Every structure is written in C-alpha cells, then in structure tokens.
Amino acid sequence: MELEFDGRVWEWRGPAPYHFVSVPEDECEEIALTASAVTYGWGMIPVAVAIGETRWTTSLWPKDGGYVVPLKDAVRRAEAITLDDIVSVRLTIDV
C-alpha cells in the first residue's frame, strides 16, 4: 500500500521531545483496513517513509484514533524541516 499526503510538523514535548506529522483521516481509514495484518503490537504499523530525497523506515504511532509519523532529527536536518512546516509525506506499507 502506498499513500501520499501533506501535513504540518508538530512537536510533542514529553520527557523525550519528538516531532511528528499526523496522517490525515482518509489515509488513516485506508491504513485501518490492513492494520491487523501488519501491526506488531500496541497498534504500531511498520512503514517506509520518504520526505524529499530522504527515505527511512519507522513505525506509525497510534494517536487519538489515527496515526502519526515520527520525524527523526536526522531527517529534519537533511530536509531542512522546522516546526510548523508543511511537508509532503510518502508512506509504503508492506501488506
């Protein structure tokens, strides 16, 4: 399954601050159709992600009935991404 969407970068300020992009509702519905076949626990969904020229693997995190894409600092540096930027995200989920 391949999905593409734009989203705003936001920060979670917990004990370990992290940056995320929320997956839009329509795409979350598509992911939910295959989630049980690919999750490895706690609702985490393994994905390949691409933003700009940077590609990496991670897991979608469940949040408030949807999913969020975590952005590593190395990815944000490589693509010059800052808080509140709108980024184009490409996700690949192996089903």
PDB file of C-alpha atoms in Angstrom:
ATOM      1  CA  MET A   1       0.000   0.000   0.000  1.00  0.00           C
ATOM      2  CA  GLU A   2       1.340   3.422  -0.918  1.00  0.00           C
ATOM      3  CA  LEU A   3      -0.056   6.683   0.409  1.00  0.00           C
ATOM      4  CA  GLU A   4       0.938  10.291  -0.157  1.00  0.00           C
ATOM      5  CA  PHE A   5      -0.229  13.350   1.777  1.00  0.00           C
ATOM      6  CA  ASP A   6       0.827  16.760   3.068  1.00  0.00           C
ATOM      7  CA  GLY A   7       0.934  17.548   6.772  1.00  0.00           C
ATOM      8  CA  ARG A   8       2.166  20.077   9.319  1.00  0.00           C
ATOM      9  CA  VAL A   9       5.148  19.231  11.529  1.00  0.00           C
ATOM     10  CA  TRP A  10       4.305  19.416  15.233  1.00  0.00           C
ATOM     11  CA  GLU A  11       6.227  18.721  18.406  1.00  0.00           C
ATOM     12  CA  TRP A  12       5.341  16.566  21.366  1.00  0.00           C
ATOM     13  CA  ARG A  13       7.078  17.929  24.422  1.00  0.00           C
ATOM     14  CA  GLY A  14       7.354  14.927  26.689  1.00  0.00           C
ATOM     15  CA  PRO A  15      10.308  13.556  28.588  1.00  0.00           C
ATOM     16  CA  ALA A  16      11.880  12.950  25.164  1.00  0.00           C
ATOM     17  CA  PRO A  17      10.653  15.655  22.732  1.00  0.00           C
ATOM     18  CA  TYR A  18       9.822  14.392  19.279  1.00  0.00           C
ATOM     19  CA  HIS A  19       8.462  15.802  16.010  1.00  0.00           C
ATOM     20  CA  PHE A  20       5.564  14.245  14.094  1.00  0.00           C
ATOM     21  CA  VAL A  21       3.291  14.639  11.084  1.00  0.00           C
ATOM     22  CA  SER A  22      -0.308  13.485  11.545  1.00  0.00           C
ATOM     23  CA  VAL A  23      -1.732  11.147   8.922  1.00  0.00           C
ATOM     24  CA  PRO A  24      -4.974  12.637   7.513  1.00  0.00           C
ATOM     25  CA  GLU A  25      -8.275  10.930   8.346  1.00  0.00           C
ATOM     26  CA  ASP A  26      -8.882   9.445   4.866  1.00  0.00           C
ATOM     27  CA  GLU A  27      -5.452   7.812   4.826  1.00  0.00           C
ATOM     28  CA  CYS A  28      -5.954   6.563   8.398  1.00  0.00           C
ATOM     29  CA  GLU A  29      -9.113   4.793   7.226  1.00  0.00           C
ATOM     30  CA  GLU A  30      -7.137   3.049   4.460  1.00  0.00           C
ATOM     31  CA  ILE A  31      -4.429   2.035   6.934  1.00  0.00           C
ATOM     32  CA  ALA A  32      -7.043   0.694   9.364  1.00  0.00           C
ATOM     33  CA  LEU A  33      -8.207  -1.791   6.705  1.00  0.00           C
ATOM     34  CA  THR A  34      -4.821  -3.544   6.810  1.00  0.00           C
ATOM     35  CA  ALA A  35      -3.646  -2.683  10.320  1.00  0.00           C
ATOM     36  CA  SER A  36      -4.407  -6.063  11.874  1.00  0.00           C
ATOM     37  CA  ALA A  37      -2.309  -7.819   9.216  1.00  0.00           C
ATOM     38  CA  VAL A  38       0.784  -5.649   9.705  1.00  0.00           C
ATOM     39  CA  THR A  39       0.862  -4.354  13.287  1.00  0.00           C
ATOM     40  CA  TYR A  40       3.475  -5.770  15.623  1.00  0.00           C
ATOM     41  CA  GLY A  41       1.798  -4.652  18.842  1.00  0.00           C
ATOM     42  CA  TRP A  42       0.326  -1.567  20.538  1.00  0.00           C
ATOM     43  CA  GLY A  43      -1.108  -0.568  17.163  1.00  0.00           C
ATOM     44  CA  MET A  44       2.314   0.279  15.704  1.00  0.00           C
ATOM     45  CA  ILE A  45       2.460  -0.057  11.890  1.00  0.00           C
ATOM     46  CA  PRO A  46       5.874  -0.576  10.217  1.00  0.00           C
ATOM     47  CA  VAL A  47       6.353   1.726   7.216  1.00  0.00           C
ATOM     48  CA  ALA A  48       8.897   3.054   4.760  1.00  0.00           C
ATOM     49  CA  VAL A  49       8.741   6.853   4.622  1.00  0.00           C
ATOM     50  CA  ALA A  50      10.031   9.399   2.128  1.00  0.00           C
ATOM     51  CA  ILE A  51      10.119  13.160   2.508  1.00  0.00           C
ATOM     52  CA  GLY A  52      12.004  14.967  -0.229  1.00  0.00           C
ATOM     53  CA  GLU A  53      15.113  12.930  -1.028  1.00  0.00           C
ATOM     54  CA  THR A  54      15.279  11.318   2.424  1.00  0.00           C
ATOM     55  CA  ARG A  55      13.980   7.784   2.934  1.00  0.00           C
ATOM     56  CA  TRP A  56      13.876   5.737   6.119  1.00  0.00           C
ATOM     57  CA  THR A  57      11.929   3.033   7.927  1.00  0.00           C
ATOM     58  CA  THR A  58       9.949   3.634  11.102  1.00  0.00           C
ATOM     59  CA  SER A  59       6.538   2.835  12.533  1.00  0.00           C
ATOM     60  CA  LEU A  60       3.331   4.816  12.555  1.00  0.00           C
ATOM     61  CA  TRP A  61       2.242   5.531  16.114  1.00  0.00           C
ATOM     62  CA  PRO A  62      -1.447   5.326  17.002  1.00  0.00           C
ATOM     63  CA  LYS A  63      -2.817   8.612  18.405  1.00  0.00           C
ATOM     64  CA  ASP A  64      -6.381   9.773  19.050  1.00  0.00           C
ATOM     65  CA  GLY A  65      -7.918   7.185  16.713  1.00  0.00           C
ATOM     66  CA  GLY A  66      -5.462   7.947  13.899  1.00  0.00           C
ATOM     67  CA  TYR A  67      -1.742   7.650  13.242  1.00  0.00           C
ATOM     68  CA  VAL A  68       1.294   9.919  13.361  1.00  0.00           C
ATOM     69  CA  VAL A  69       4.630   9.694  11.537  1.00  0.00           C
ATOM     70  CA  PRO A  70       7.660  10.294  13.788  1.00  0.00           C
ATOM     71  CA  LEU A  71      10.370  12.507  12.242  1.00  0.00           C
ATOM     72  CA  LYS A  72      13.923  11.791  13.339  1.00  0.00           C
ATOM     73  CA  ASP A  73      16.238  14.739  13.907  1.00  0.00           C
ATOM     74  CA  ALA A  74      18.496  13.435  11.115  1.00  0.00           C
ATOM     75  CA  VAL A  75      15.574  13.574   8.669  1.00  0.00           C
ATOM     76  CA  ARG A  76      14.603  17.078   9.729  1.00  0.00           C
ATOM     77  CA  ARG A  77      18.209  18.269   9.325  1.00  0.00           C
ATOM     78  CA  ALA A  78      18.642  16.593   5.931  1.00  0.00           C
ATOM     79  CA  GLU A  79      15.457  18.180   4.561  1.00  0.00           C
ATOM     80  CA  ALA A  80      15.736  21.488   6.499  1.00  0.00           C
ATOM     81  CA  ILE A  81      12.371  20.819   8.169  1.00  0.00           C
ATOM     82  CA  THR A  82      11.309  23.009  11.078  1.00  0.00           C
ATOM     83  CA  LEU A  83       8.336  23.149  13.410  1.00  0.00           C
ATOM     84  CA  ASP A  84       5.043  24.030  11.641  1.00  0.00           C
ATOM     85  CA  ASP A  85       6.441  23.351   8.149  1.00  0.00           C
ATOM     86  CA  ILE A  86       4.060  21.622   5.718  1.00  0.00           C
ATOM     87  CA  VAL A  87       5.771  18.556   4.257  1.00  0.00           C
ATOM     88  CA  SER A  88       4.824  16.016   1.591  1.00  0.00           C
ATOM     89  CA  VAL A  89       4.984  12.508   3.020  1.00  0.00           C
ATOM     90  CA  ARG A  90       5.061   9.230   1.074  1.00  0.00           C
ATOM     91  CA  LEU A  91       4.319   6.054   3.036  1.00  0.00           C
ATOM     92  CA  THR A  92       4.758   2.457   1.933  1.00  0.00           C
ATOM     93  CA  ILE A  93       3.204  -0.324   3.982  1.00  0.00           C
ATOM     94  CA  ASP A  94       4.068  -3.905   3.057  1.00  0.00           C
ATOM     95  CA  VAL A  95       0.860  -5.908   3.276  1.00  0.00           C
TER      96      VAL A  95
END
